[in-house]
Short mmCIF file of C-alpha atoms in Angstrom, two decimals:
data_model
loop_
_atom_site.label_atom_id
_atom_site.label_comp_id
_atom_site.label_asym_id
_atom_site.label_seq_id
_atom_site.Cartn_x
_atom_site.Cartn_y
_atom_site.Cartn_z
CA UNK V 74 -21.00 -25.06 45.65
CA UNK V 75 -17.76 -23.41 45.06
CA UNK V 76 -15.61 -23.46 41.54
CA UNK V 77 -13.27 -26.21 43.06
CA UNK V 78 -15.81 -27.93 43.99
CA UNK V 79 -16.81 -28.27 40.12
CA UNK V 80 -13.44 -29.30 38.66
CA UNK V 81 -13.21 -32.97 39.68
CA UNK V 82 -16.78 -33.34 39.24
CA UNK V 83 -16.22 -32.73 35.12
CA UNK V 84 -13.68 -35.44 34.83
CA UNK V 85 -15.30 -37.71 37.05
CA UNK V 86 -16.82 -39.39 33.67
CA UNK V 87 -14.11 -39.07 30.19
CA UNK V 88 -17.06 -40.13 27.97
CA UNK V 89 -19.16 -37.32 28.83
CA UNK V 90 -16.27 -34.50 27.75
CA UNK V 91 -16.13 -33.18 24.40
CA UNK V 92 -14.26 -30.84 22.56
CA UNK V 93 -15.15 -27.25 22.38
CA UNK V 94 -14.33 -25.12 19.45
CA UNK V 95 -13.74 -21.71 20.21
CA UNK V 96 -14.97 -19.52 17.55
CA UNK V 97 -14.34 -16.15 17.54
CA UNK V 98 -16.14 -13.40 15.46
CA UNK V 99 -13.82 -10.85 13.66
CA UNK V 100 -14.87 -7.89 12.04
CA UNK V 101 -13.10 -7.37 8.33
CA UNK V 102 -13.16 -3.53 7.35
CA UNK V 103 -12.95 -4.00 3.39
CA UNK V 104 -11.47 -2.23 0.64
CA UNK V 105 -14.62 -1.26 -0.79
CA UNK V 106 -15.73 0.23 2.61
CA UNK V 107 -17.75 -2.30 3.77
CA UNK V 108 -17.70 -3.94 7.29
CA UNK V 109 -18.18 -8.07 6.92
CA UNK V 110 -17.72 -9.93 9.89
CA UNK V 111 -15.92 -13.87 9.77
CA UNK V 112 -16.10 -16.50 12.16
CA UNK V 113 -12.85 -17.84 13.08
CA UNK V 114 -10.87 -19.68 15.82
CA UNK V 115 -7.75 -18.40 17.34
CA UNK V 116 -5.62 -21.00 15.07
CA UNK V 117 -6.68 -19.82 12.17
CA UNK V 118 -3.51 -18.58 9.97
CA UNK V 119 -3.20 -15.68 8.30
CA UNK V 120 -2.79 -17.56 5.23
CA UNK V 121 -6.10 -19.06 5.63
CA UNK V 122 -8.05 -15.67 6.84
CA UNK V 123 -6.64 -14.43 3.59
CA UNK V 124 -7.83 -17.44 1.37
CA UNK V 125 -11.50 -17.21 3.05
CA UNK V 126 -11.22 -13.67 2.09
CA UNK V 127 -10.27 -14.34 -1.11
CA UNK V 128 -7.60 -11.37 -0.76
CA UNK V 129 -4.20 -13.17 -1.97
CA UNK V 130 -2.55 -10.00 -3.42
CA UNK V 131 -3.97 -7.46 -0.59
CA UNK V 132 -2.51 -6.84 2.84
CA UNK V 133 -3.88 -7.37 6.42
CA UNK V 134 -3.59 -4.90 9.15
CA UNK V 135 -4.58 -4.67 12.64
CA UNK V 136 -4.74 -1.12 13.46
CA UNK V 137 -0.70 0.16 13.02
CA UNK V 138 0.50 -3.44 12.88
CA UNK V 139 0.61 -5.15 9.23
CA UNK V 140 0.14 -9.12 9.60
CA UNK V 141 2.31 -10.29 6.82
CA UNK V 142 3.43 -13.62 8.81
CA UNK V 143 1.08 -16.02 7.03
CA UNK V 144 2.18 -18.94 9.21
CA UNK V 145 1.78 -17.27 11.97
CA UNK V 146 -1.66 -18.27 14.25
CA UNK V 147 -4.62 -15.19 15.05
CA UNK V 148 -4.14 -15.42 18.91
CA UNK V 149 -0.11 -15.34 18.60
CA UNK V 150 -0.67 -11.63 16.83
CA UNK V 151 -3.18 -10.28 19.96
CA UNK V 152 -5.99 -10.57 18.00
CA UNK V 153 -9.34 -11.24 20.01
CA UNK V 154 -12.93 -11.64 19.34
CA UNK V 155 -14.31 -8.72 18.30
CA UNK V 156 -11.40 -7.08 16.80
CA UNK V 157 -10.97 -5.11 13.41
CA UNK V 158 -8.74 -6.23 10.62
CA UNK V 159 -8.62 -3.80 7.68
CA UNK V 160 -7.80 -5.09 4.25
CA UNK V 161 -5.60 -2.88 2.06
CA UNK V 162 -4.64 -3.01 -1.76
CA UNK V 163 -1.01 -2.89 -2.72
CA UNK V 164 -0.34 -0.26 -4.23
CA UNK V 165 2.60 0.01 -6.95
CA UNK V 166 6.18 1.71 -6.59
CA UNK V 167 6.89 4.36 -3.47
CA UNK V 168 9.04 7.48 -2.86
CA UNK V 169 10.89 8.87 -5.63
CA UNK V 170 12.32 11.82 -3.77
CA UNK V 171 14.88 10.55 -1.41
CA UNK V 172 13.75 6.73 -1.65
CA UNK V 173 16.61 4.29 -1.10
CA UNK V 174 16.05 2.72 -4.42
CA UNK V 175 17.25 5.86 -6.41
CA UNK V 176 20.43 6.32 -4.15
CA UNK V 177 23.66 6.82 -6.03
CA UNK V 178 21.65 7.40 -9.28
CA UNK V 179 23.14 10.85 -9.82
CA UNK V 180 26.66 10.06 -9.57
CA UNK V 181 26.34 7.12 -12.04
CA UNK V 182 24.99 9.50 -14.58
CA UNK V 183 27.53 12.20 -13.92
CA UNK V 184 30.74 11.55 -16.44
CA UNK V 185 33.70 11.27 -15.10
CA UNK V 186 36.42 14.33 -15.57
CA UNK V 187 39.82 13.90 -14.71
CA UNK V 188 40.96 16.43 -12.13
CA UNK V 189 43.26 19.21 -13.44
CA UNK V 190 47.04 19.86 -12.89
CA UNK V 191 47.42 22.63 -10.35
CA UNK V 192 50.57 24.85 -10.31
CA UNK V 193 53.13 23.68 -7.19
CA UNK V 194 52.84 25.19 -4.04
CA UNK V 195 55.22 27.97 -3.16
CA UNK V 196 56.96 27.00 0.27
CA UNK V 197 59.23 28.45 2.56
CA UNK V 198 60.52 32.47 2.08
CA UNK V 199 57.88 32.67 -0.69
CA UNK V 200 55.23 31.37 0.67
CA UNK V 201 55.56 33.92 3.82
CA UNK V 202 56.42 36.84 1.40
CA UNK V 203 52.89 35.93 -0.39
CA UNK V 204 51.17 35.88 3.43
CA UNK V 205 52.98 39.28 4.23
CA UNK V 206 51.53 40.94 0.74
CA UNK V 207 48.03 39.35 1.63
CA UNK V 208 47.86 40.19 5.39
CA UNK V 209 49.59 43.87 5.17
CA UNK V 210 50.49 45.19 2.36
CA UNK V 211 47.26 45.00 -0.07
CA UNK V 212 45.33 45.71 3.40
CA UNK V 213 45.84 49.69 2.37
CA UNK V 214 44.51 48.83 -0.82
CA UNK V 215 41.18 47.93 -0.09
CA UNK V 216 39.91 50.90 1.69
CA UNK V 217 36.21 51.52 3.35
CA UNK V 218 33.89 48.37 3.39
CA UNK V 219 33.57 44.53 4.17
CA UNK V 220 36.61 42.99 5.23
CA UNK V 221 36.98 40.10 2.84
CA UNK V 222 37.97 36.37 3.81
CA UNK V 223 41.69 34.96 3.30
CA UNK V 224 40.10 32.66 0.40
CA UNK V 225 38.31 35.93 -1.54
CA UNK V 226 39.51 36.62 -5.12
CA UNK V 227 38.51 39.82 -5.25
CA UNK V 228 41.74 42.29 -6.01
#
């Protein structure tokens, strides 16, 4: 008697077919630490895993995944009989250092300070005579050492 063989054989009479509910056993690893395990069929929601759970305000995950679509059905997210959802507390606020909700914070505090008048530009002959001075002429001036950048102060 093969497995084909079967098929029309369970149709053969409607009245003797019923519908089987799949239930699947879940194991829930709690905040408290303990391990509870839930029966539950595949199109159970989120929503309603959470309301048997009684665990409105805490989150659901599935190993790295976080189930946050309440509509969404148990066997859409991959989760199979046998597997382990862990239920987590929110927990309040986040990164301060470098979090995206302090960005900009420091320039808002900063006052503002309007820029300074600089002296014009020299251009031309006395701009080159001021190069010339920089490049040869105070070169003899500053003797043994570190050669200083063209931006240096120092006299």
């Amino acid at each position: 008697l093969s497995f084909t063989s079967l098929i029309p054989a369970l149709y053969a009479d409607p009245s003797s077919c019923r519908t089987i509910r799949v239930t699947m056993q879940i194991l829930i690893n709690a905040i408290d630490g303990q391990l509870h395990l839930v029966e539950v069929t595949p199109e159970t929601t989120v929503a309603q895993l959470k309301s048997q759970l009684k665990a409105f305000d805490c989150v659901l995950t599935s190993g790295t995944r976080i189930l946050d679509e309440d509509k969404c059905s148990l066997s859409q997210l991959d989760i199979v009989h046998g597997s382990t959802l862990n239920v987590n507390a929110r927990l309040i606020g986040g990164k301060v250092h470098g979090s995206l909700a302090r960005a900009g914070k420091v320039r808002a505090q900063t006052p503002k300070v309007d820029k300074q008048e600089k002296k014009k530009k020299k251009t031309g002959r006395a701009a080159r005579r001021i190069q010339y001075n920089r490049r040869f002429v105070n070169v003899a001036l500053n003797g043994p050492g570190r050669k200083r950048g063209p931006n240096s102060n120092a006299a």
